[in-house]
Amino acid sequence: MSEVVHTPRVFSGIQPSGGLTLGNYLGAIKRFVEMQENGIETVYCMVDLHAITVWQDPAALRRQTRELAAGYIAAGLDPHKSILFNQSQVAEHAQLGWIFNCVARMGWMNRMTQFKDKAGKDREKVSVGLFSYPTLMAADILLYHATHVPVGEDQKQHIELTRDIAAKFNHDYGVDFFPMTEPVIEGAGTRVMSLRDGSKKMSKSDPSDASRINMTDDADAIAKKIRKAKSDADALPSEAAGLKDRPEARNLVNIYAGLADMSVEQVLADVGGRQFSEFKPMLAEMAVSKLSPISSEMARLMQAPDEIDAVLRAGADRARAIAAPILEKTYEIVGMVR
Ligand code: AMP
Ligand code: TRP
C-alpha cells in the first residue's frame, strides 16, 4: 500500500443555530483567519444541516446562516482567499455522511460526550440526527481530505472519531484514501467559559444572555456584562499557577489574553496584584476595541443579504469542485456502479 501524501488543507464549520458568541470568535473564527493568512487552502462552512438536529424556525435559520456568514467576513475571512459556503448547497456532505453512518460503530457513537450533554434526560425524544451528527461532521472534513481542523476544545472528541472513521474505512477497503486529520486547538481562547459560571462553557444556547458576549452586542452591553461577570474577592496573581481553583478569574484572564493576542503569563505579568475593580474595566475596553469593528461591519453586511447569498453560492461551487471527485472516488472504492 503506497503512502499517500495529503497536501495541507484546512476545514472548519460553525452551526448557524443562534448568534455568534465570544467563544466562537476566540475558539474558532480568530484562528480561521490566522490560518487563512498562512497561505494554506482554507474551507469554512456554515453547517446548516447540523443546525437542524434540533428544531430551527425556518426564517430564523435563514437569518442566522446569513448572520454567521456576515460574522465570518467581518472578522476577516476573505471570500477570495477562503472558500465560504453553507453546507446544504453541497449535497456531497449528506452523501458521504451516509457512507460514514455505515462505517462508524454504535459503540463509538455511544461514547460521544456532547450527545450526552445535549440530550440530557431527553434521550428518547431527541432527533436521530443529534445522535448521528458526528458522522456528518466526519464527512464534512474528509470530503475535502482536510488535514487540519481548527476548533474549540469541545470538538476534540469528534475529530478523534473522524480519525477512527478514516482509519476504519481505509482498513476495511484496503486503501490509503482518507487522511488522518489533526485538530488545531491552541491559544488562550480554546475554552471560553460562561461569565456567570466558570465551570460551564460560554454558549449561544445558555438561557441567560448575561452569561455570554454576543458578537452583535454593543459597547454598553459588553461593558455591563463584564462589570457583572462573576469573579472573586482576591487580587489577580502574577503567575498562571495562581489561577488554579479560581475558574472565574482564570476565564476573565484567558479572555483578555485571547483578545489581546498575549499569553496568560504576559497578561499576569502586567496585571498581577490588581483587583477585579481595576481589571474589569481594562477587559471591557479591550473587548470593545476588538469586537465593535466586527459587530458594526456585521450590521452593515446584514443590510445586503443578496451579496451574502452570492458569496455563499460562489463558495459552494468552489467547494463542490473539490468534493465531487472525492465522493465519486469513495463510491468507486465502496463498489457502487456508476
Ligand atoms: P458551535 O457554536 O457549537 O457550532 O461551535 C462552533 C465553533 O466554536 C467550534 O469550533 C467550537 O469548538 C467553538 N466554540 C464554541 N463555543 C466555544 C467556547 N465557549 N469556547 C471556545 N470555543 C468555542
Ligand atoms: N460540530 C461542530 C460544532 O458544533 C460544528 C461542525 C460541523 C464542524 N462540522 C464540522 C467543526 C467540521 C469542524 C469541522 O461546533
Coordinates of C-alpha atoms and ligand atoms in Angstrom, one line a residue:
M1 CA 0.0 0.0 0.0
S2 CA 1.6 3.3 -1.0
E3 CA 1.7 6.1 1.5
V4 CA -0.4 9.0 0.1
V5 CA 0.9 12.4 1.0
H6 CA -2.0 14.8 1.5
T7 CA -1.5 18.4 0.8
P8 CA -2.4 20.6 3.7
R9 CA -6.0 21.8 3.7
V10 CA -8.0 23.4 6.5
F11 CA -11.7 22.8 7.0
S12 CA -13.9 24.0 9.8
G13 CA -17.6 24.8 10.4
I14 CA -19.9 26.5 12.8
Q15 CA -23.6 25.9 13.3
P16 CA -26.0 28.7 12.3
S17 CA -28.1 27.8 15.3
G18 CA -28.1 31.2 17.0
G19 CA -25.9 34.3 17.3
L20 CA -22.1 34.2 17.4
T21 CA -20.5 34.4 20.8
L22 CA -17.1 35.5 22.0
G23 CA -16.5 31.7 22.5
N24 CA -17.0 31.1 18.8
Y25 CA -14.7 34.1 18.0
L26 CA -11.8 33.2 20.2
G27 CA -12.2 29.4 20.0
A28 CA -12.7 29.2 16.2
I29 CA -13.1 32.2 13.9
K30 CA -10.0 34.1 15.1
R31 CA -7.9 31.0 14.3
F32 CA -9.8 30.5 11.0
V33 CA -8.4 34.0 10.0
E34 CA -4.9 33.2 11.1
M35 CA -4.9 30.0 9.0
Q36 CA -6.2 31.8 6.0
E37 CA -3.3 34.3 6.3
N38 CA -0.8 31.4 6.5
G39 CA -1.3 30.7 2.8
I40 CA -2.9 27.3 3.3
E41 CA -6.1 26.4 1.4
T42 CA -8.9 27.1 3.8
V43 CA -12.5 26.0 3.6
Y44 CA -15.1 27.3 6.1
C45 CA -18.7 26.2 6.3
M46 CA -21.9 27.3 7.9
V47 CA -23.2 23.9 8.8
D48 CA -26.9 24.3 8.4
L49 CA -27.6 20.6 8.1
H50 CA -26.1 20.2 11.6
A51 CA -28.2 23.1 13.0
I52 CA -31.5 21.2 12.3
T53 CA -30.5 18.3 14.6
V54 CA -32.5 20.5 17.0
W55 CA -35.6 22.4 15.8
Q56 CA -34.9 25.6 13.9
D57 CA -37.6 28.0 12.8
P58 CA -37.1 28.3 9.0
A59 CA -37.0 32.1 8.9
A60 CA -34.6 32.2 11.8
L61 CA -32.3 29.6 10.3
R62 CA -32.0 31.6 7.1
R63 CA -31.3 34.8 9.1
Q64 CA -28.8 33.0 11.3
T65 CA -27.0 31.5 8.3
R66 CA -26.6 34.9 6.7
E67 CA -25.6 36.4 10.1
L68 CA -22.9 33.8 10.5
A69 CA -21.6 34.5 7.0
A70 CA -21.5 38.2 7.9
G71 CA -19.6 37.3 11.1
Y72 CA -17.0 35.3 9.2
I73 CA -16.5 38.1 6.7
A74 CA -16.5 40.9 9.3
A75 CA -13.9 39.0 11.4
G76 CA -11.5 38.9 8.4
L77 CA -12.4 35.9 6.3
D78 CA -12.0 36.9 2.7
P79 CA -14.1 35.1 0.2
H80 CA -11.3 35.4 -2.3
K81 CA -8.8 33.7 -0.1
S82 CA -11.0 31.2 1.7
I83 CA -13.9 29.1 0.4
L84 CA -17.0 30.2 2.4
F85 CA -20.3 28.4 1.9
N86 CA -23.3 26.8 3.6
Q87 CA -23.3 23.0 3.9
S88 CA -26.7 22.3 2.4
Q89 CA -25.6 23.7 -1.0
V90 CA -23.1 20.9 -1.4
A91 CA -25.1 17.7 -1.4
E92 CA -22.0 15.6 -1.2
H93 CA -21.8 16.2 2.6
A94 CA -25.0 14.3 3.2
Q95 CA -24.0 11.6 0.7
L96 CA -20.6 10.9 2.3
G97 CA -22.3 11.2 5.7
W98 CA -24.5 8.2 4.8
I99 CA -21.4 6.1 3.9
F100 CA -19.8 7.0 7.3
N101 CA -23.0 6.0 9.1
C102 CA -22.2 2.6 7.8
V103 CA -18.5 2.8 8.9
A104 CA -18.9 4.2 12.4
R105 CA -19.8 1.7 15.1
M106 CA -22.6 2.2 17.7
G107 CA -20.1 1.7 20.5
W108 CA -18.1 4.7 19.2
M109 CA -21.1 6.9 18.9
N110 CA -22.4 6.0 22.3
R111 CA -19.2 7.5 23.8
M112 CA -19.8 11.0 22.4
T113 CA -20.0 13.3 25.4
Q114 CA -21.6 16.2 23.5
F115 CA -24.6 14.0 22.7
K116 CA -24.9 13.0 26.3
D117 CA -24.7 16.7 27.3
K118 CA -27.2 17.9 24.7
A119 CA -29.7 15.0 25.0
G120 CA -29.6 15.0 28.8
K121 CA -32.6 13.4 30.3
D122 CA -34.4 13.6 27.0
R123 CA -32.5 10.8 25.2
E124 CA -35.7 9.1 23.9
K125 CA -37.1 12.3 22.5
V126 CA -34.2 13.9 20.7
S127 CA -33.7 13.5 16.9
V128 CA -31.8 10.6 15.4
G129 CA -29.7 13.3 13.7
L130 CA -28.5 14.7 17.0
F131 CA -27.1 11.2 17.7
S132 CA -25.5 10.6 14.3
Y133 CA -24.3 14.1 13.7
P134 CA -20.6 13.3 14.4
T135 CA -20.6 11.1 11.3
L136 CA -21.8 14.0 9.2
M137 CA -19.1 16.1 10.8
A138 CA -16.5 13.5 9.8
A139 CA -17.9 13.7 6.3
D140 CA -17.6 17.5 6.2
I141 CA -13.9 17.2 7.0
L142 CA -13.0 14.1 4.9
L143 CA -14.9 15.2 1.9
Y144 CA -12.1 17.8 1.4
H145 CA -9.4 15.5 2.6
A146 CA -8.8 18.2 5.2
T147 CA -5.6 17.7 7.1
H148 CA -6.2 20.4 9.8
V149 CA -9.3 21.4 11.6
P150 CA -9.3 24.5 13.9
V151 CA -11.9 24.0 16.6
G152 CA -12.5 24.7 20.3
E153 CA -11.8 22.0 22.9
D154 CA -15.4 20.7 22.9
Q155 CA -14.9 19.3 19.4
K156 CA -11.8 17.3 20.1
Q157 CA -13.6 14.0 20.6
H158 CA -15.4 14.5 17.3
I159 CA -12.1 14.9 15.5
E160 CA -10.8 11.7 17.1
L161 CA -14.0 10.0 15.8
T162 CA -13.2 11.4 12.4
R163 CA -9.8 9.8 12.5
D164 CA -11.3 6.5 13.6
I165 CA -13.7 6.6 10.7
A166 CA -10.9 7.4 8.2
A167 CA -8.8 4.6 9.6
K168 CA -11.6 2.0 9.5
F169 CA -12.6 3.0 6.0
N170 CA -9.0 2.8 4.8
H171 CA -8.5 -0.5 6.5
D172 CA -11.8 -2.2 5.5
Y173 CA -11.4 -1.3 1.9
G174 CA -7.6 -1.8 1.8
V175 CA -6.9 1.8 0.6
D176 CA -5.0 4.8 1.8
F177 CA -7.6 7.3 0.8
F178 CA -8.7 9.4 3.7
P179 CA -6.1 11.4 5.7
M180 CA -5.6 11.4 9.5
T181 CA -6.9 14.8 10.3
E182 CA -5.3 16.9 13.0
P183 CA -7.3 19.1 15.3
V184 CA -5.8 22.5 15.8
I185 CA -6.6 23.6 19.4
E186 CA -4.3 26.2 20.7
G187 CA -4.1 29.6 22.4
A188 CA -6.0 31.1 25.3
G189 CA -9.4 31.0 23.8
T190 CA -10.0 27.3 23.2
R191 CA -12.4 27.1 26.0
V192 CA -14.2 30.3 26.9
M193 CA -16.4 29.9 29.9
S194 CA -19.8 31.4 30.9
L195 CA -19.5 34.8 32.6
R196 CA -21.9 33.6 35.2
D197 CA -20.3 30.2 36.0
G198 CA -16.7 29.5 35.4
S199 CA -17.4 25.7 35.1
K200 CA -19.8 26.0 32.2
K201 CA -18.8 26.7 28.5
M202 CA -20.0 30.0 27.1
S203 CA -22.8 29.0 24.7
K204 CA -25.3 30.6 22.4
S205 CA -27.9 28.2 23.9
D206 CA -27.5 29.3 27.5
P207 CA -30.8 30.8 28.7
S208 CA -29.0 33.7 30.4
D209 CA -27.9 36.4 28.0
A210 CA -25.6 37.8 30.7
S211 CA -23.6 34.5 30.6
R212 CA -22.1 35.4 27.2
I213 CA -20.9 38.2 25.0
N214 CA -22.6 38.1 21.6
M215 CA -20.7 39.4 18.6
T216 CA -23.7 41.7 18.0
D217 CA -23.6 43.3 21.5
D218 CA -22.9 47.0 21.5
A219 CA -20.2 48.7 23.6
D220 CA -22.6 49.4 26.6
A221 CA -23.8 45.8 26.7
I222 CA -20.3 44.4 26.6
A223 CA -19.1 46.7 29.4
K224 CA -22.1 45.9 31.5
K225 CA -21.8 42.1 31.1
I226 CA -18.1 42.3 32.1
R227 CA -18.8 44.5 35.1
K228 CA -21.4 42.0 36.3
A229 CA -19.3 38.9 35.4
K230 CA -18.7 36.5 38.3
S231 CA -15.2 36.9 39.8
D232 CA -13.8 36.5 43.3
A233 CA -12.6 38.8 46.1
D234 CA -8.8 38.2 45.7
A235 CA -6.3 40.2 43.7
L236 CA -5.1 38.8 40.4
P237 CA -1.9 36.6 40.8
S238 CA 1.3 37.3 38.9
E239 CA 1.7 33.8 37.7
A240 CA -0.6 31.3 35.9
A241 CA -0.3 28.8 38.8
G242 CA -2.2 31.3 41.0
L243 CA -5.3 30.9 38.9
K244 CA -5.7 27.2 39.9
D245 CA -9.1 26.7 41.6
R246 CA -10.2 30.2 40.5
P247 CA -12.3 29.3 37.4
E248 CA -13.9 32.7 37.0
A249 CA -10.6 34.6 37.4
R250 CA -8.9 32.2 35.0
N251 CA -11.7 32.7 32.5
L252 CA -11.5 36.5 32.5
V253 CA -7.7 36.5 32.2
N254 CA -8.0 33.9 29.4
I255 CA -10.4 36.2 27.5
Y256 CA -8.1 39.1 27.9
A257 CA -5.2 37.1 26.6
G258 CA -7.2 35.8 23.7
L259 CA -8.4 39.3 22.7
A260 CA -5.1 40.9 23.2
D261 CA -3.1 38.2 21.4
M262 CA -1.0 37.7 24.5
S263 CA -0.1 34.6 26.6
V264 CA -1.7 34.3 30.1
E265 CA 1.7 34.7 31.6
Q266 CA 2.2 38.0 29.7
V267 CA -1.2 39.3 30.9
L268 CA -0.5 38.3 34.5
A269 CA 2.9 40.0 34.4
D270 CA 1.1 43.2 33.6
V271 CA -2.0 42.9 35.8
G272 CA -0.8 40.7 38.7
G273 CA -1.7 42.3 42.1
R274 CA -4.7 44.3 40.7
Q275 CA -8.2 43.9 42.0
F276 CA -11.1 43.0 39.7
S277 CA -12.5 46.5 40.1
E278 CA -9.4 47.6 38.1
F279 CA -9.1 44.7 35.8
K280 CA -12.7 44.5 34.6
P281 CA -12.7 48.0 33.0
M282 CA -9.4 47.1 31.3
L283 CA -11.0 43.9 30.0
A284 CA -14.2 45.8 28.9
E285 CA -12.1 48.3 27.0
M286 CA -10.1 45.6 25.3
A287 CA -13.3 43.7 24.3
V288 CA -15.0 46.7 22.9
S289 CA -11.9 47.8 20.9
K290 CA -11.6 44.3 19.3
L291 CA -15.3 43.5 18.9
S292 CA -17.0 46.7 17.9
P293 CA -15.3 47.0 14.5
I294 CA -16.5 43.4 13.8
S295 CA -20.1 44.0 15.0
S296 CA -20.5 47.2 13.0
E297 CA -19.2 45.5 9.9
M298 CA -21.6 42.6 10.5
A299 CA -24.5 45.0 10.8
R300 CA -23.5 46.7 7.5
L301 CA -23.3 43.3 5.7
M302 CA -26.7 42.2 7.0
Q303 CA -28.2 45.1 5.1
A304 CA -27.2 43.4 1.9
P305 CA -28.4 39.8 2.1
D306 CA -28.2 39.3 -1.6
E307 CA -24.4 39.9 -1.5
I308 CA -24.1 37.4 1.2
D309 CA -26.1 34.8 -0.7
A310 CA -23.9 35.4 -3.8
V311 CA -20.7 34.8 -1.7
L312 CA -22.2 31.6 -0.4
R313 CA -23.3 30.4 -3.9
A314 CA -19.9 31.1 -5.4
G315 CA -18.2 29.4 -2.4
A316 CA -20.5 26.3 -2.8
D317 CA -19.4 26.0 -6.4
R318 CA -15.8 26.0 -5.4
A319 CA -16.4 23.6 -2.6
R320 CA -18.3 21.2 -4.9
A321 CA -15.4 21.2 -7.3
I322 CA -13.2 19.7 -4.6
A323 CA -15.8 17.5 -3.0
A324 CA -17.4 15.8 -6.0
P325 CA -14.4 13.9 -7.3
I326 CA -13.6 12.8 -3.7
L327 CA -17.2 11.5 -3.3
E328 CA -17.0 9.8 -6.7
K329 CA -13.8 8.0 -5.8
T330 CA -15.3 7.0 -2.5
Y331 CA -18.3 5.4 -4.3
E332 CA -16.0 3.6 -6.6
I333 CA -13.9 2.2 -3.7
V334 CA -17.1 1.1 -2.0
G335 CA -18.4 -0.7 -5.1
M336 CA -21.2 1.5 -6.3
V337 CA -21.9 1.1 -10.0
R338 CA -21.5 4.5 -11.7
Ligands
AMP1 P1 -20.8 25.9 17.7 O1 -21.2 27.2 18.1 O2 -21.1 24.8 18.7 O3 -21.2 25.5 16.3 O4 -19.2 25.9 17.7 C1 -18.5 26.5 16.6 C2 -17.0 26.5 17.0 O5 -16.8 27.4 18.1 C3 -16.4 25.2 17.4 O6 -15.1 25.1 16.9 C4 -16.4 25.3 18.9 O7 -15.4 24.5 19.4 C5 -16.1 26.8 19.1 N1 -16.7 27.2 20.4 C6 -18.0 27.3 20.7 N2 -18.1 27.7 22.0 C7 -16.9 27.9 22.5 C8 -16.4 28.3 23.7 N3 -17.2 28.7 24.8 N4 -15.0 28.4 23.9 C9 -14.2 28.1 22.8 N5 -14.6 27.6 21.6 C10 -16.0 27.6 21.5
TRP2 N1 -19.8 20.1 15.4 C1 -19.2 21.4 15.3 C2 -19.8 22.3 16.5 O1 -20.9 22.0 16.9 C3 -19.6 22.1 14.0 C4 -19.0 21.4 12.9 C5 -19.7 20.6 12.0 C6 -17.6 21.3 12.5 N2 -18.9 20.1 11.1 C7 -17.6 20.5 11.3 C8 -16.5 21.8 13.0 C9 -16.4 20.2 10.7 C10 -15.3 21.5 12.4 C11 -15.2 20.7 11.2 O2 -19.2 23.2 16.9

